PDB file of C-alpha atoms in Angstrom:
ATOM      1  CA  MET A   8       0.000   0.000   0.000  1.00 60.00           C
ATOM      2  CA  LYS A   9       2.845   2.392   0.825  1.00 79.00           C
ATOM      3  CA  TYR A  10       4.398   1.803  -2.596  1.00 87.00           C
ATOM      4  CA  LYS A  11       1.118   2.587  -4.339  1.00 90.00           C
ATOM      5  CA  ASN A  12       0.863   5.901  -2.494  1.00 90.00           C
ATOM      6  CA  PHE A  13       4.494   6.693  -3.270  1.00 91.00           C
ATOM      7  CA  ILE A  14       4.024   5.946  -6.965  1.00 92.00           C
ATOM      8  CA  LYS A  15       0.718   7.817  -7.159  1.00 95.00           C
ATOM      9  CA  TYR A  16       1.648  10.930  -5.172  1.00 96.00           C
ATOM     10  CA  TRP A  17       5.392  11.308  -4.654  1.00 96.00           C
ATOM     11  CA  LEU A  18       6.867   9.873  -7.851  1.00 97.00           C
ATOM     12  CA  PRO A  19       5.225  12.565 -10.030  1.00 97.00           C
ATOM     13  CA  VAL A  20       6.705  15.257  -7.748  1.00 98.00           C
ATOM     14  CA  ILE A  21      10.189  13.754  -7.936  1.00 97.00           C
ATOM     15  CA  LEU A  22      10.052  13.254 -11.706  1.00 97.00           C
ATOM     16  CA  TYR A  23       8.741  16.774 -12.245  1.00 97.00           C
ATOM     17  CA  ILE A  24      11.490  18.290 -10.077  1.00 98.00           C
ATOM     18  CA  ILE A  25      14.029  16.358 -12.165  1.00 97.00           C
ATOM     19  CA  LEU A  26      12.390  17.679 -15.354  1.00 94.00           C
ATOM     20  CA  ILE A  27      12.602  21.269 -14.093  1.00 95.00           C
ATOM     21  CA  PHE A  28      16.270  20.741 -13.214  1.00 94.00           C
ATOM     22  CA  TYR A  29      16.931  19.293 -16.664  1.00 92.00           C
ATOM     23  CA  LEU A  30      15.165  22.158 -18.448  1.00 89.00           C
ATOM     24  CA  SER A  31      17.214  24.600 -16.376  1.00 89.00           C
ATOM     25  CA  SER A  32      20.361  22.862 -17.637  1.00 88.00           C
ATOM     26  CA  VAL A  33      19.412  23.273 -21.292  1.00 82.00           C
ATOM     27  CA  GLN A  34      20.824  26.414 -22.880  1.00 72.00           C
ATOM     28  CA  PHE A  35      17.590  27.424 -24.632  1.00 63.00           C
ATOM     29  CA  PRO A  36      14.735  25.360 -23.129  1.00 57.00           C
ATOM     30  CA  ILE A  37      11.882  27.329 -24.713  1.00 56.00           C
ATOM     31  CA  LEU A  38      13.457  27.065 -28.158  1.00 55.00           C
ATOM     32  CA  THR A  39      14.118  23.362 -27.586  1.00 52.00           C
ATOM     33  CA  ILE A  40      10.479  22.770 -26.619  1.00 52.00           C
ATOM     34  CA  SER A  41       9.183  24.877 -29.511  1.00 54.00           C
ATOM     35  CA  SER A  42      11.379  23.162 -32.118  1.00 57.00           C
ATOM     36  CA  LYS A  43      10.142  19.736 -30.974  1.00 58.00           C
ATOM     37  CA  THR A  44       6.471  20.716 -30.787  1.00 57.00           C
ATOM     38  CA  GLY A  45       6.213  23.334 -33.547  1.00 55.00           C
ATOM     39  CA  ILE A  46       4.693  25.876 -31.154  1.00 55.00           C
ATOM     40  CA  LYS A  47       5.342  29.483 -32.208  1.00 57.00           C
ATOM     41  CA  LEU A  48       6.855  31.720 -29.556  1.00 55.00           C
ATOM     42  CA  ASN A  49       6.380  35.344 -28.638  1.00 56.00           C
ATOM     43  CA  GLU A  50       7.693  37.545 -25.846  1.00 58.00           C
ATOM     44  CA  ILE A  51       4.998  36.487 -23.351  1.00 59.00           C
ATOM     45  CA  THR A  52       5.617  32.758 -23.710  1.00 69.00           C
ATOM     46  CA  PRO A  53       8.581  32.524 -21.283  1.00 76.00           C
ATOM     47  CA  TYR A  54       6.496  34.101 -18.516  1.00 84.00           C
ATOM     48  CA  ILE A  55       3.559  31.788 -19.170  1.00 87.00           C
ATOM     49  CA  TYR A  56       6.066  28.932 -19.083  1.00 86.00           C
ATOM     50  CA  HIS A  57       7.348  30.004 -15.633  1.00 91.00           C
ATOM     51  CA  VAL A  58       3.846  30.471 -14.185  1.00 95.00           C
ATOM     52  CA  SER A  59       2.591  27.132 -15.469  1.00 95.00           C
ATOM     53  CA  GLU A  60       5.804  25.232 -14.658  1.00 95.00           C
ATOM     54  CA  PHE A  61       5.816  26.190 -10.982  1.00 97.00           C
ATOM     55  CA  GLY A  62       2.029  26.203 -10.725  1.00 98.00           C
ATOM     56  CA  LEU A  63       2.026  22.544 -11.699  1.00 98.00           C
ATOM     57  CA  LEU A  64       4.856  21.806  -9.262  1.00 98.00           C
ATOM     58  CA  SER A  65       2.890  23.430  -6.445  1.00 98.00           C
ATOM     59  CA  TYR A  66      -0.213  21.395  -7.291  1.00 98.00           C
ATOM     60  CA  LEU A  67       1.705  18.105  -7.431  1.00 98.00           C
ATOM     61  CA  LEU A  68       3.517  18.793  -4.160  1.00 98.00           C
ATOM     62  CA  TRP A  69       0.338  19.966  -2.386  1.00 98.00           C
ATOM     63  CA  ARG A  70      -1.439  16.792  -3.547  1.00 97.00           C
ATOM     64  CA  ALA A  71       1.396  14.593  -2.241  1.00 97.00           C
ATOM     65  CA  LEU A  72       1.591  16.397   1.113  1.00 97.00           C
ATOM     66  CA  LYS A  73      -2.196  16.381   1.561  1.00 96.00           C
ATOM     67  CA  ASN A  74      -2.360  12.649   0.915  1.00 94.00           C
ATOM     68  CA  SER A  75       0.525  12.050   3.317  1.00 92.00           C
ATOM     69  CA  ASN A  76      -1.487  13.677   6.126  1.00 88.00           C
ATOM     70  CA  PHE A  77       0.794  16.692   6.544  1.00 90.00           C
ATOM     71  CA  LYS A  78      -0.663  19.459   8.648  1.00 93.00           C
ATOM     72  CA  ASN A  79      -1.028  22.639   6.600  1.00 95.00           C
ATOM     73  CA  PRO A  80       0.172  21.203   3.268  1.00 96.00           C
ATOM     74  CA  GLN A  81      -0.355  24.531   1.505  1.00 96.00           C
ATOM     75  CA  LEU A  82       2.128  26.361   3.710  1.00 97.00           C
ATOM     76  CA  TYR A  83       4.808  23.713   3.220  1.00 97.00           C
ATOM     77  CA  THR A  84       4.076  23.623  -0.504  1.00 98.00           C
ATOM     78  CA  VAL A  85       4.514  27.373  -0.894  1.00 98.00           C
ATOM     79  CA  ILE A  86       7.712  27.423   1.179  1.00 98.00           C
ATOM     80  CA  PHE A  87       9.311  24.477  -0.626  1.00 98.00           C
ATOM     81  CA  CYS A  88       8.311  25.667  -4.098  1.00 98.00           C
ATOM     82  CA  ILE A  89       9.638  29.181  -3.543  1.00 98.00           C
ATOM     83  CA  ILE A  90      12.923  27.780  -2.201  1.00 98.00           C
ATOM     84  CA  TYR A  91      13.101  25.507  -5.233  1.00 98.00           C
ATOM     85  CA  ALA A  92      12.393  28.468  -7.554  1.00 97.00           C
ATOM     86  CA  VAL A  93      15.303  30.383  -5.996  1.00 97.00           C
ATOM     87  CA  SER A  94      17.599  27.362  -6.247  1.00 97.00           C
ATOM     88  CA  ASP A  95      16.516  26.905  -9.876  1.00 95.00           C
ATOM     89  CA  GLU A  96      17.589  30.459 -10.692  1.00 95.00           C
ATOM     90  CA  ILE A  97      20.891  29.977  -8.865  1.00 96.00           C
ATOM     91  CA  HIS A  98      21.434  26.818 -10.905  1.00 95.00           C
ATOM     92  CA  GLN A  99      20.732  28.729 -14.126  1.00 93.00           C
ATOM     93  CA  TYR A 100      23.382  31.289 -13.216  1.00 93.00           C
ATOM     94  CA  PHE A 101      25.999  28.586 -13.806  1.00 93.00           C
ATOM     95  CA  VAL A 102      24.540  27.376 -17.131  1.00 90.00           C
ATOM     96  CA  PRO A 103      26.017  29.020 -20.251  1.00 87.00           C
ATOM     97  CA  SER A 104      23.528  31.380 -21.961  1.00 82.00           C
ATOM     98  CA  ARG A 105      21.212  31.293 -18.904  1.00 85.00           C
ATOM     99  CA  VAL A 106      20.941  33.972 -16.231  1.00 87.00           C
ATOM    100  CA  PHE A 107      19.788  34.472 -12.669  1.00 92.00           C
ATOM    101  CA  SER A 108      16.549  36.425 -13.031  1.00 91.00           C
ATOM    102  CA  ILE A 109      14.456  38.042 -10.314  1.00 94.00           C
ATOM    103  CA  MET A 110      11.671  38.405 -12.887  1.00 93.00           C
ATOM    104  CA  ASP A 111      11.644  34.637 -13.481  1.00 93.00           C
ATOM    105  CA  MET A 112      11.446  34.046  -9.722  1.00 95.00           C
ATOM    106  CA  ALA A 113       8.532  36.475  -9.532  1.00 96.00           C
ATOM    107  CA  PHE A 114       6.632  34.605 -12.242  1.00 96.00           C
ATOM    108  CA  ASN A 115       7.490  31.255 -10.629  1.00 97.00           C
ATOM    109  CA  THR A 116       6.064  32.592  -7.355  1.00 97.00           C
ATOM    110  CA  LEU A 117       2.996  33.916  -9.187  1.00 97.00           C
ATOM    111  CA  GLY A 118       2.333  30.399 -10.503  1.00 97.00           C
ATOM    112  CA  ILE A 119       2.796  28.866  -7.056  1.00 98.00           C
ATOM    113  CA  LEU A 120       0.520  31.362  -5.304  1.00 98.00           C
ATOM    114  CA  SER A 121      -2.102  31.289  -8.069  1.00 98.00           C
ATOM    115  CA  VAL A 122      -2.554  27.528  -7.871  1.00 98.00           C
ATOM    116  CA  GLN A 123      -2.596  27.551  -4.073  1.00 98.00           C
ATOM    117  CA  SER A 124      -5.150  30.383  -4.116  1.00 97.00           C
ATOM    118  CA  ILE A 125      -7.395  28.398  -6.433  1.00 97.00           C
ATOM    119  CA  ILE A 126      -7.115  25.412  -4.080  1.00 96.00           C
ATOM    120  CA  SER A 127      -7.993  27.625  -1.088  1.00 95.00           C
ATOM    121  CA  ILE A 128     -10.981  29.166  -2.865  1.00 93.00           C
ATOM    122  CA  LYS A 129     -12.220  25.719  -3.894  1.00 92.00           C
ATOM    123  CA  HIS A 130     -12.000  24.452  -0.309  1.00 87.00           C
ATOM    124  CA  TRP A 131     -13.619  27.599   1.065  1.00 88.00           C
ATOM    125  CA  TYR A 132     -16.468  27.296  -1.438  1.00 86.00           C
ATOM    126  CA  LYS A 133     -16.993  23.612  -0.583  1.00 83.00           C
ATOM    127  CA  SER A 134     -17.070  24.367   3.154  1.00 81.00           C
ATOM    128  CA  ARG A 135     -19.565  27.224   2.691  1.00 78.00           C
ATOM    129  CA  LYS A 136     -21.749  25.100   0.445  1.00 71.00           C
ATOM    130  CA  ASN A 137     -21.892  22.299   3.033  1.00 64.00           C
ATOM    131  CA  TYR A 138     -22.464  24.804   5.857  1.00 61.00           C
ATOM    132  CA  PHE A 139     -25.770  26.007   4.391  1.00 58.00           C
ATOM    133  CA  ARG A 140     -27.208  22.561   3.712  1.00 55.00           C
TER     134      ARG A 140
END
């Protein structure tokens, strides 16, 4: 049973963290993704990429923590994801053609907080709906 929970909840988090690390090691990750998928890029795309990349990480981690019976999984999710976003930018500083960017960290944090806000609103709405029944 423990292995099923690990595979279902924690393995996606670990694999996704590895994917983020890999993409941070690639010199031009957006161009690499676009050349393989044929998606056309514009100036907004990198910011959408950062918001969605870390938004998904925050959802996966929150889901794993919640199903592992952590108290206050959202708080731990936000803290870990922001620390990981900072470490990701530090890592990029050492990759040729990549830079440490405060703007990227801001958009990573926006993705993290957006997803966690949606989760909070959903839970608040569910609790209010059940309260009036």
